[in-house]
XYZ file of C-alpha atoms in Angstrom:
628
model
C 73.170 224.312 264.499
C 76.415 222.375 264.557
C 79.002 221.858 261.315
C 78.399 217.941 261.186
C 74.558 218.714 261.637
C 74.531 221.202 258.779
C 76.684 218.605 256.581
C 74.415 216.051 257.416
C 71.292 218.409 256.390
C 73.342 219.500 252.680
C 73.853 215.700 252.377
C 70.098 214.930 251.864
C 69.367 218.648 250.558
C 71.336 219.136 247.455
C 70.400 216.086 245.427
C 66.932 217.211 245.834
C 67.962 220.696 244.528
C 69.732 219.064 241.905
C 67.085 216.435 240.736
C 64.320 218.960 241.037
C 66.483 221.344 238.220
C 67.275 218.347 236.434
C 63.749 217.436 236.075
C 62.652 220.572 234.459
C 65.933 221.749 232.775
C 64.299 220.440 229.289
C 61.591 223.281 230.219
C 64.289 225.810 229.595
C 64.503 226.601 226.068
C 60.354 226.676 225.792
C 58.512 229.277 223.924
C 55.659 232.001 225.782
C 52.887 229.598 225.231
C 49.049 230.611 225.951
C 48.315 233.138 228.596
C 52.223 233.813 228.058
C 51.512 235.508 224.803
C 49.049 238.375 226.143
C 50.251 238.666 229.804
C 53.780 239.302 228.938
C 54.061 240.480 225.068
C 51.231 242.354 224.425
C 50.755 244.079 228.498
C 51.879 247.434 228.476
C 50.962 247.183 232.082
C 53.992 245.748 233.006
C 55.679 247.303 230.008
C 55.721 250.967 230.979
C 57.052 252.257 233.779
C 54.426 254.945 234.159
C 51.535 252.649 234.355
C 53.243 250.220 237.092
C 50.530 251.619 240.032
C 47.703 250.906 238.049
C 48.784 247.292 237.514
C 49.609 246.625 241.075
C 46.402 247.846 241.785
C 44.124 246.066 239.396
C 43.071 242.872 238.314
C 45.771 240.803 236.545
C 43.713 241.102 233.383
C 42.913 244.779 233.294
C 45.306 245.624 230.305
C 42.752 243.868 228.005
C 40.663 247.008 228.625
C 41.535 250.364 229.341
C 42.588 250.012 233.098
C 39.053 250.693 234.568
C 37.644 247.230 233.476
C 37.627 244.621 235.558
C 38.193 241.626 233.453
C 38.994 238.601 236.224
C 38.611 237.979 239.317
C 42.174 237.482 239.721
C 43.931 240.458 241.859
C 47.729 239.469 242.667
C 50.059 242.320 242.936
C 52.330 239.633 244.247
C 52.397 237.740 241.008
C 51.835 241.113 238.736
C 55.393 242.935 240.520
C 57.065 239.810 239.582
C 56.384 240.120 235.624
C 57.015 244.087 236.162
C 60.753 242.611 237.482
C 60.877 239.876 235.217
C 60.130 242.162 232.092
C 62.739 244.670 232.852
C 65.051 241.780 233.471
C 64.656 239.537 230.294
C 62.083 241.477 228.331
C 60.655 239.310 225.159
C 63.587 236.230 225.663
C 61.383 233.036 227.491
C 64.682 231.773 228.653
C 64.914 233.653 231.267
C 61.555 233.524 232.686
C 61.445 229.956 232.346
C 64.689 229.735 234.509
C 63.147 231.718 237.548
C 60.375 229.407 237.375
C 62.538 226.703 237.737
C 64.380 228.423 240.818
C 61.002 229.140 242.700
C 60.010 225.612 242.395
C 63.401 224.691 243.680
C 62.967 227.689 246.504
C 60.023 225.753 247.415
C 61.001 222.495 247.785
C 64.106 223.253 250.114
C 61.820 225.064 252.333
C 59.471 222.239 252.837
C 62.337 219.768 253.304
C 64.089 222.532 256.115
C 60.770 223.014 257.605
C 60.194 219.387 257.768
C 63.441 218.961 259.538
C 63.204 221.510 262.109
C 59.859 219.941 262.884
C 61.848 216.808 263.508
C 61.090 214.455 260.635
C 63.407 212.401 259.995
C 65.785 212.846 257.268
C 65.088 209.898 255.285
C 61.646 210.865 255.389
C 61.793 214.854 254.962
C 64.082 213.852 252.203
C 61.269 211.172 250.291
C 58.641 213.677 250.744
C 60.133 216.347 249.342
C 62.413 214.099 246.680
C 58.610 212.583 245.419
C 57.092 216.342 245.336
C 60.174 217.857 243.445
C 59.481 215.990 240.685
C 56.109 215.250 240.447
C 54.502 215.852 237.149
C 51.599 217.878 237.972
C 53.826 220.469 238.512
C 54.728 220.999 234.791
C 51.951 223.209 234.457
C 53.323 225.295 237.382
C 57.086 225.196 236.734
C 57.202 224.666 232.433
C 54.150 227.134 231.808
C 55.542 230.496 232.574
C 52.305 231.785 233.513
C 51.663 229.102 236.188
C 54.423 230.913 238.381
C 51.552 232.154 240.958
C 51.433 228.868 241.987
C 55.333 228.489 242.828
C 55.441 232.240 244.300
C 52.384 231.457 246.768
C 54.034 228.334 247.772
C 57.445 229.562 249.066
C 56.222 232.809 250.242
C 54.028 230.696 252.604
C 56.267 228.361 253.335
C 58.901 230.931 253.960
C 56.239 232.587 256.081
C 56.082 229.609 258.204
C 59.687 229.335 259.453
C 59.364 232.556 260.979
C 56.281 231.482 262.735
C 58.181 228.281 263.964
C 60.717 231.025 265.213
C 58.578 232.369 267.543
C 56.903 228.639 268.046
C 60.381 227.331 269.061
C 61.027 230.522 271.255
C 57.731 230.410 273.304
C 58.455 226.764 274.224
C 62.019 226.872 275.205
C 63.127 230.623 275.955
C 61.828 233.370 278.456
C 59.333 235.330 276.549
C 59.759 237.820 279.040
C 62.719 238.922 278.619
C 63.062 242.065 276.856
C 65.356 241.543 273.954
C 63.655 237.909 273.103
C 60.201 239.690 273.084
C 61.919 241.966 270.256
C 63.395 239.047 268.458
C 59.592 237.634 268.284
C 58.479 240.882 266.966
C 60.572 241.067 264.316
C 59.672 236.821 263.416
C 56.296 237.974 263.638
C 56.525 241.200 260.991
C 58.878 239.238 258.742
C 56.045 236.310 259.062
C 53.759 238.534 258.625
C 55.606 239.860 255.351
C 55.737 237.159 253.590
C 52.608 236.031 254.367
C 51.275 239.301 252.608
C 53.676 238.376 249.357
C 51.634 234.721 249.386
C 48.446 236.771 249.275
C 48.872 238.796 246.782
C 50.368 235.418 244.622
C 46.913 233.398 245.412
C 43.907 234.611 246.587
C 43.571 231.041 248.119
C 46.130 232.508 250.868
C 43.211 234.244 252.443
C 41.923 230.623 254.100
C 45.732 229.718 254.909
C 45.659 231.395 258.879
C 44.315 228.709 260.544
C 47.767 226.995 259.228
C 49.712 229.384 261.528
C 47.451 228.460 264.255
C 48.675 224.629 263.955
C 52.045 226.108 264.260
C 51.723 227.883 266.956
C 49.809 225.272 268.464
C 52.139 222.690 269.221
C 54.620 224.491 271.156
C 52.215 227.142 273.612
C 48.677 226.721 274.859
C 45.977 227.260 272.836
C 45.717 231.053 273.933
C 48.708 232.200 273.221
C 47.976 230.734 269.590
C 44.967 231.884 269.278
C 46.811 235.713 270.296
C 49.518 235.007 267.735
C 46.877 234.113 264.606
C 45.131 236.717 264.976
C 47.781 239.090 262.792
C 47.131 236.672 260.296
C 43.167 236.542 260.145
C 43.450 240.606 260.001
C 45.951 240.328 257.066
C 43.667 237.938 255.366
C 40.736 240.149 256.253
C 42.694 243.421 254.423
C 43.473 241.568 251.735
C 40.021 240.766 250.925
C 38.902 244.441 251.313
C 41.970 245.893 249.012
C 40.813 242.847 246.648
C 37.149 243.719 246.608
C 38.392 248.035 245.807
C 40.404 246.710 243.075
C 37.588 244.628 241.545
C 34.982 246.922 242.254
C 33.048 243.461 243.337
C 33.461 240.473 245.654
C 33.417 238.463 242.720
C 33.255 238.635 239.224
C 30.707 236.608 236.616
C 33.030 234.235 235.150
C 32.139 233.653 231.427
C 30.835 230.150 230.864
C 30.987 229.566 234.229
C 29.209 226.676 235.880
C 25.808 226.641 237.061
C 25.299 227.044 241.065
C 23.488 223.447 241.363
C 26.028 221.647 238.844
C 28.989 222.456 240.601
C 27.707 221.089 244.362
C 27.004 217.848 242.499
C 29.839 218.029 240.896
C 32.849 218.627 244.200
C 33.082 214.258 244.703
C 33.866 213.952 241.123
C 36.387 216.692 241.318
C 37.717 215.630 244.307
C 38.500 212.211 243.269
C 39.924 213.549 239.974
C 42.858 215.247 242.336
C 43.000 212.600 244.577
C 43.979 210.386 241.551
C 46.596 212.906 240.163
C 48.148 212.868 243.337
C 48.927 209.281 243.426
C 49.217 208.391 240.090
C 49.585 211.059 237.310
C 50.411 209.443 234.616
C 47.087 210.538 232.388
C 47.797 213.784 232.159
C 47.079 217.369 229.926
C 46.398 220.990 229.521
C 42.474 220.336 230.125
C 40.539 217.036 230.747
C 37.150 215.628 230.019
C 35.989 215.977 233.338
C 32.570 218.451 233.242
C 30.132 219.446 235.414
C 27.509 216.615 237.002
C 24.506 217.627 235.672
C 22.386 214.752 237.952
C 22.121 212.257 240.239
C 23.119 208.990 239.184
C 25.352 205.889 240.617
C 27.918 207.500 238.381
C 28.152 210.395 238.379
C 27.584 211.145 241.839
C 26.307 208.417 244.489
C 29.887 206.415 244.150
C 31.930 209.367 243.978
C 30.719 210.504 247.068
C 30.805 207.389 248.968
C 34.366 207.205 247.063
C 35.369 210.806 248.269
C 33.755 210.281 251.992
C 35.776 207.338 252.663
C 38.983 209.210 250.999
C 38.629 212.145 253.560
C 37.848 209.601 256.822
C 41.056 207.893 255.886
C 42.939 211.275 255.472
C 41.407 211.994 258.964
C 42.576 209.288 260.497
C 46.009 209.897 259.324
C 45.878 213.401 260.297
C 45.222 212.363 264.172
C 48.630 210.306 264.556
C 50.740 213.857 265.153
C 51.342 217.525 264.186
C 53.154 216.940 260.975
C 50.093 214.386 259.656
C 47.519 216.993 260.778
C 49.648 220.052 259.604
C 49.977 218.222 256.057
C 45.727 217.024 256.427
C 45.228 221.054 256.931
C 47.386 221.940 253.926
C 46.043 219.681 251.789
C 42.442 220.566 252.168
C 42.839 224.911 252.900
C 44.758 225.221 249.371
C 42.387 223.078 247.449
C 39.233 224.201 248.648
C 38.833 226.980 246.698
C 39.530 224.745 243.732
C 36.172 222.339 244.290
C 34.107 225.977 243.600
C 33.618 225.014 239.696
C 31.283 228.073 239.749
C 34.268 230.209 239.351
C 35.816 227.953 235.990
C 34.153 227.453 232.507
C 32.072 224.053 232.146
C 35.379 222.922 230.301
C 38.039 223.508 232.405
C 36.745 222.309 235.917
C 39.852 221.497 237.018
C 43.524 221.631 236.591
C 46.670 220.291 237.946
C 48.324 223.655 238.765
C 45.548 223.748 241.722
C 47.553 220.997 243.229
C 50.605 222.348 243.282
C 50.699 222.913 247.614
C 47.934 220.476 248.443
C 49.825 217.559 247.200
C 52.855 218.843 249.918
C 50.365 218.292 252.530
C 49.441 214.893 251.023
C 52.385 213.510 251.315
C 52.989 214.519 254.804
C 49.957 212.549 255.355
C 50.537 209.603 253.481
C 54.496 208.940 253.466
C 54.904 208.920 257.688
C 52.389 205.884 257.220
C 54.357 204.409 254.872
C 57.506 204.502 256.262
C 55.749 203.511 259.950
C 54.311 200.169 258.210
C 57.379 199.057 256.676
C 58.957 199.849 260.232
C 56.672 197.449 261.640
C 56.743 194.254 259.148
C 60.451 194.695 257.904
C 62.244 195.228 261.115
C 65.719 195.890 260.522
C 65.356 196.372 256.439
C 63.128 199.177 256.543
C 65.180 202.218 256.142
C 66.700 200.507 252.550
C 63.329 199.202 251.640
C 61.777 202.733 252.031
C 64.781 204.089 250.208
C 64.565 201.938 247.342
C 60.549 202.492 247.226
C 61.059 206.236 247.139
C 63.847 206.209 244.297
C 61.686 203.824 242.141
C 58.259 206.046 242.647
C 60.640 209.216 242.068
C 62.161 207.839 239.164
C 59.017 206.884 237.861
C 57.624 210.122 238.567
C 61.005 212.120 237.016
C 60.555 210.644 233.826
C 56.665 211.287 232.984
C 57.449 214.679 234.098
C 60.564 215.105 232.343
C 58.167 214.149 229.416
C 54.880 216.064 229.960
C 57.221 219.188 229.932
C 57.594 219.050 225.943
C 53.725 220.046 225.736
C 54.348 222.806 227.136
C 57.562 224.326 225.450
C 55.245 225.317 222.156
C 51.419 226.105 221.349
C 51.214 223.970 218.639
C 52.496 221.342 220.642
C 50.059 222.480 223.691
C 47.130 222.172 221.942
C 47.808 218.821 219.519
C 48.355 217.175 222.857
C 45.221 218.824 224.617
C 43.077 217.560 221.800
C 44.462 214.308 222.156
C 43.662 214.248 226.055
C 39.991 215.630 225.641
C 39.131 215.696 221.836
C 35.310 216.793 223.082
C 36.579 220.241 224.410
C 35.537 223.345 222.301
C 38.159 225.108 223.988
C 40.810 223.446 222.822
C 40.065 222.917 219.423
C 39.260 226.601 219.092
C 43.272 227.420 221.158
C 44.579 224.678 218.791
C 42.572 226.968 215.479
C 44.886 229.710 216.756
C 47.730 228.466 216.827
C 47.420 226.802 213.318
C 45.941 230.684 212.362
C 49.357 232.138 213.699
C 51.293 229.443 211.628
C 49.525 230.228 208.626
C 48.209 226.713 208.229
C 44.703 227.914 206.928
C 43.050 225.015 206.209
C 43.790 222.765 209.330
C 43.116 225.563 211.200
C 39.613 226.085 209.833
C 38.956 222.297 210.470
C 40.200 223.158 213.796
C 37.550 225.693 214.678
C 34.511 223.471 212.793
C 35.729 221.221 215.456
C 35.172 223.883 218.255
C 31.955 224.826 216.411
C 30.315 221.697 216.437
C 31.254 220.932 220.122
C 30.171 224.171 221.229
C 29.158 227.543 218.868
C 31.170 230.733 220.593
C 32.083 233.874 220.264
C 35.772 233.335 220.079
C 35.290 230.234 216.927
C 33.556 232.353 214.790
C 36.247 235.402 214.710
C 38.884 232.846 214.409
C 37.791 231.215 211.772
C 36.489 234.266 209.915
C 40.137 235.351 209.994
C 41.335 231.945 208.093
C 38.171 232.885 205.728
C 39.490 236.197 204.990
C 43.293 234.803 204.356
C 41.403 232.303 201.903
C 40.162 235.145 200.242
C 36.241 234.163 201.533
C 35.245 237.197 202.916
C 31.599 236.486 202.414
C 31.625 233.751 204.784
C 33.910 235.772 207.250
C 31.470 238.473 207.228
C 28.613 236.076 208.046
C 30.938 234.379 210.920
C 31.150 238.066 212.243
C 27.790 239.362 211.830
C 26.725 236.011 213.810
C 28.896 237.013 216.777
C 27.748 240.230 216.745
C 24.134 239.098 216.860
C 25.034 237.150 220.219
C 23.984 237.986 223.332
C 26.188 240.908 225.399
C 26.545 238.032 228.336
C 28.068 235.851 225.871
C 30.721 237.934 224.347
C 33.305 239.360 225.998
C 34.479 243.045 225.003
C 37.949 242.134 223.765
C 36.172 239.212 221.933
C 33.550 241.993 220.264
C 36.482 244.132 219.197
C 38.048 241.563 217.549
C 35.311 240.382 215.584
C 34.953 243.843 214.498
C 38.064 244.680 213.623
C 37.672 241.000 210.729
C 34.685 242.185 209.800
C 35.949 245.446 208.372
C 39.121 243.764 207.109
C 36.506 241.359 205.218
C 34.473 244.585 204.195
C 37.292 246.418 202.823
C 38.362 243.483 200.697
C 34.858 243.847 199.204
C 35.060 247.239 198.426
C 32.508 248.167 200.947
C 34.129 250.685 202.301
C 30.608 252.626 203.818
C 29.559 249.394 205.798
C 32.658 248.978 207.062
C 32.669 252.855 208.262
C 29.058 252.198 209.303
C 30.352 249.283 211.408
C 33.375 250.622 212.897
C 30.915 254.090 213.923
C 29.083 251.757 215.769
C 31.709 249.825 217.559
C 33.291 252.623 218.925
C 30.123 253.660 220.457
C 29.881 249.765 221.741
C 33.429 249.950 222.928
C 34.504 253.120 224.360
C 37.731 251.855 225.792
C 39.140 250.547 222.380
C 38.110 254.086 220.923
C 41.331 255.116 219.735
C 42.484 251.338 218.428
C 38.738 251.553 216.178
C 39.482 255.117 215.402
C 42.802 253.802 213.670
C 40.864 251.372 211.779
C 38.232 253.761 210.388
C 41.106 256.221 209.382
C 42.360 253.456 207.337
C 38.795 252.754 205.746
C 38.648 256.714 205.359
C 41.484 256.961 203.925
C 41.147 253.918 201.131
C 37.975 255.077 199.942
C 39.700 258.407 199.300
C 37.970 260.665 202.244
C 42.007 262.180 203.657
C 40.337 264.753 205.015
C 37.701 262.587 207.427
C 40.569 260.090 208.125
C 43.228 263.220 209.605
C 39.856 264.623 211.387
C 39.736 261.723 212.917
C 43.301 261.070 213.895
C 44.078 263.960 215.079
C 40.560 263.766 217.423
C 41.837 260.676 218.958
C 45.362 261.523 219.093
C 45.185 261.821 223.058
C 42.852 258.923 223.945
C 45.244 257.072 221.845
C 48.146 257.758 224.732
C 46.118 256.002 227.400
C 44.324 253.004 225.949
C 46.472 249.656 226.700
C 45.871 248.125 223.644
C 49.394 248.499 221.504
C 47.283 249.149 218.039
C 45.447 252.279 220.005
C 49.466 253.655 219.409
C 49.073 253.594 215.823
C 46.849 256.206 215.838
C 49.810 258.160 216.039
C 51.726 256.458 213.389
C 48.878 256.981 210.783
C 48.755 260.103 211.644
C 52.944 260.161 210.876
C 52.565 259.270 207.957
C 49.036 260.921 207.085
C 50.980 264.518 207.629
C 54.482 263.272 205.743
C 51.887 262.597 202.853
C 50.034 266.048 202.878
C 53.781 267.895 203.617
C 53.570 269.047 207.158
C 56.658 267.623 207.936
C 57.715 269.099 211.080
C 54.194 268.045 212.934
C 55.054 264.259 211.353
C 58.322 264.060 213.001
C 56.765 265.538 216.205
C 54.011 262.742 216.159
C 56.524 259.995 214.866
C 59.040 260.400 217.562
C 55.906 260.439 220.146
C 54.919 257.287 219.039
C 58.230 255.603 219.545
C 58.326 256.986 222.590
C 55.049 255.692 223.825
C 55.575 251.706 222.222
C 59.324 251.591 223.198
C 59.010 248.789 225.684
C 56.443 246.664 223.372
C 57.728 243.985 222.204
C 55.344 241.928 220.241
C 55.789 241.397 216.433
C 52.946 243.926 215.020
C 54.632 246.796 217.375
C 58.600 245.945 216.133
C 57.564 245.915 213.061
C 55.109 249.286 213.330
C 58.255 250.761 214.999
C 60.784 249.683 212.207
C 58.354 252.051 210.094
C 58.063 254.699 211.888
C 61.928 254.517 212.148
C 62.080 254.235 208.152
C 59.885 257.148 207.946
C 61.695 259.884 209.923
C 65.059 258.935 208.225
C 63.362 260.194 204.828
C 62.042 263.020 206.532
């Protein structure tokens, strides 16, 4: 590539760049907000060094249980090595993390405009297409919300997967593929497409429908069986993917809790469709969640116009996919990455859809629609065109800046997460009951007990009850938290979740203890750990406790002591103080030799947790072996 071809590339690249960091800068100092809070602080998975292979090879939610639970159906050691790095980088401080995000997104949207380019767009256009997607605002939940960054890594990875494919594209059609050290050069495209291609799978599992892509690319520049040769790497990498996916779930797919019904979601793909069709061109009613639930029947609605809305959405896309290879490349983007998105069967009844799932479709969707644009205005304003199109692009991008630059304030805090996403859909259960926890962790008792009525009268679950039985206890109404827990426990298995069941145990007995019933809480906390063999250890703790405050030292170091090993391989970071009771059970009774022993083991073990509970569990165990 020539200097004053380069120039002229930077030229239109770097205020892109600049705009799409400017955009999101406000992003920066944003707290570890929702899935944040358990994926990052509270997973020794990524945490301990010595538990890294298990985490790359289970499902991103496994540290909820004790490693051998499957508790998602998410499996991306992709996305999972990149908190491991991120972790030992910046730890506990959001900053940082929230600064990577921002550099993905902005990885991403350089490689779509230098793809575009070297697939000869234009560089007015290459530069409104990507300008338009840099700072869209359905990417806030990708870019602001640190754990949306599976999105952004899936994105470049694939798109940095493509421009080695175009490599060997571009070398088919104008070089001798014979020769010897060009049929090396391809090889080495090929594995370093085939490389990152593997990185985007293990971001997304939507990557696995993303080969046909490389087929398009391939396409355009040899005849179809050469393509056809050259894709077939990509099917097979797909194809292993799924396999080491379905060994590390143990399943092809897991039961999602809540999820929709079969039936309900078919109806309900127009509807959903149309929702992201909307957000795409004009996202200006925007949230966390949305009131958008499953279609339950047929009706003019509900279904018949959304379908005849949707049908005649597609044939239009189709149409604008047939004028050339970047319209049909961008029609088959589009519609591979959001696929797996119209499958409500695999989200709760209240959270059908979400922006994030747009975060590469809407790419393609503007390398349908934009071309158009710019052709039109070609056509009926002549010589003005070029400025018009400029000045349309700058107003929609401005436009489009500032709601973003907005929206990403919801997502710097919980509290201001979850005011907002009651705001947007005040009939979800869900997020009253998120919005109940937050006002829990704030200490805001009261409002956060109205909070989880609210939940409770949308929707009874699991999840409401324990919450709100914890603001009961803190009001000193342990009566009703007891009946909040006993009602959960009463559920259904299906309908409570083992993390969710530990919980609730774990306020029960703090509720039982406050009552002075001391042997129901020991008869409860016998029978969870017989429930819950993975949190054995973490109940074992809590019935040492009960042991020991009804005066039984004896039982309680029995006990301790019995689950002193299990208490080294649960997840959980309570199942560690297990060894911290036991600390300070044996600095009690005078063996102070086996307390230090046990003391210093337990620092060892929690030394990369960095939640609250565990700092401040660790600041005691500190205090204690300077006295000793």
């Amino acid at each position: 590539m020539e200097k004053t071809q380069i120039k002229n590339e930077i030229r239109w690249l770097i205020p892109i760049l600049l705009v799409a960091i400017l955009v999101f800068a406000n992003s920066l100092g944003g707290e570890f907000t929702y899935d944040d809070n358990r994926q990052i602080e509270r997973n020794p998975l990524i945490q301990d060094a010595s538990l890294y292979g298990k985490a790359l090879t289970s499902d991103v939610w496994a540290f909820k249980g004790d490693g051998n639970l499957t508790a998602s159906n998410y499996y991306r050691p992709t996305f999972v090595a990149w908190l491991i790095l991120n972790f030992a980088v910046f730890g506990s401080n959001p900053f940082g993390w929230h600064l990577l995000n921002i550099l993905l997104h902005t990885g991403a949207c350089a490689m779509a405009f230098l793809l575009l380019r070297r697939w000869n767009v234009p560089p007015i256009l290459a530069f409104a297409i990507t300008l338009i997607y840099g700072v869209h605002p359905i990417h806030t939940e990708s870019v602001a919300w640190i754990s949306g960054s599976p999105d952004l890594l899936f994105s470049l990875t694939l798109l940095s997967s493509f421009w080695f494919a175009e490599n060997i594209a571009q070398k088919y059609a104008f070089k001798d593929a014979k020769n010897k050290k060009e049929i090396v050069n391809t090889s080495l495209d090929l594995l370093f497409s085939l490389l990152l291609f593997s990185l985007a799978l293990g971001s997304k599992e939507v990557g696995m429908l993303c080969f046909p892509l490389f087929f398009l690319i391939f396409a355009k520049s040899m005849n179809r069986q050469n393509a056809i040769r050259l894709t077939i790497p990509f099917l097979i990498c797909s194809g292993l993917f799924f396999v080491a996916r379905w060994i590390a779930l143990g399943a092809v797919s897991m039961p999602v809790e809540q999820g929709t019904p079969l039936a309900q979601a078919i109806l309900s793909v127009p509807e959903m469709f149309i929702f992201y069709l909307r957000q795409a061109v004009f996202p200006f009613w925007i949230g966390a969640n949305y009131p958008l639930r499953p279609v339950t029947s047929i009706t003019s609605v509900e279904f018949i116009l959304p379908i005849i809305v949707s049908t005649a959405a597609i044939g239009l896309l189709w149409l604008l996919a047939k004028r050339g290879f970047i319209e049909r490349l961008g029609f088959a983007i589009f519609f591979l990455t959001l696929l797996p998105a119209m499958n409500a069967t695999v989200f709760p009844t209240e959270q059908i859809v979400h922006d994030r799932y747009l975060y590469l479709p809407l790419l393609g969707f503007l390398m349908m629609l934009l071309p158009y644009l710019m052709e039109i205005l070609d056509k009926y304003a002549k010589e003005k065109s070029l400025s018009i199109f400029l000045i349309v692009i700058l107003s929609i991008s401005a436009a489009l800046a500032a709601r973003t630059f907005i929206y990403n304030q919801v997502w710097t805090s919980n509290l201001a997460l979850w005011s907002d996403a009651v705001k947007v859909d005040p009939q979800s259960s869900l997020n009253w009951l998120q919005l109940g926890s937050v006002l829990t962790e704030k200490e805001k008792t009261d409002e956060a007990i109205t909070a989880y009525n609210n939940s409770l009268d949308i929707k009874p679950s699991a999840l409401a009850y324990m919450g709100q039985a914890r603001n009961f206890v803190a009001r000193n109404k342990n009566e009703e938290a007891v009946f909040n827990a006993k009602t959960v426990l009463e559920m259904p298995e299906d309908n409570v979740n083992p993390y969710a069941l530990y919980q609730t145990y774990e306020i029960l007995i703090i509720a039982l203890v406050n009552q002075k019933k001391y042997g129901e809480a020991q008869k409860y906390l016998y029978e969870a750990r017989k429930n819950l063999p993975i949190y054995y250890a973490a109940l074992t703790e809590k019935l040492a406790v009960v042991l020991y405050q009804s005066g039984n030292k004896v039982s309680a170091l029995r006990e301790l002591e019995a689950a002193r090993n299990q208490a080294k391989s649960e997840f959980l970071p309570e199942s560690k103080k297990v060894l911290l009771r036991l600390g300070m059970l044996y600095t009690e009774i005078g063996r102070k030799d086996d307390a230090k022993t046990v003391l210093l083991e337990y620092l060892k073990l929690t030394s990369n947790l960095q939640d609250k509970i565990s700092l401040a569990d660790r600041k005691s165990a500190m205090e204690l072996l300077k006295k000793l």
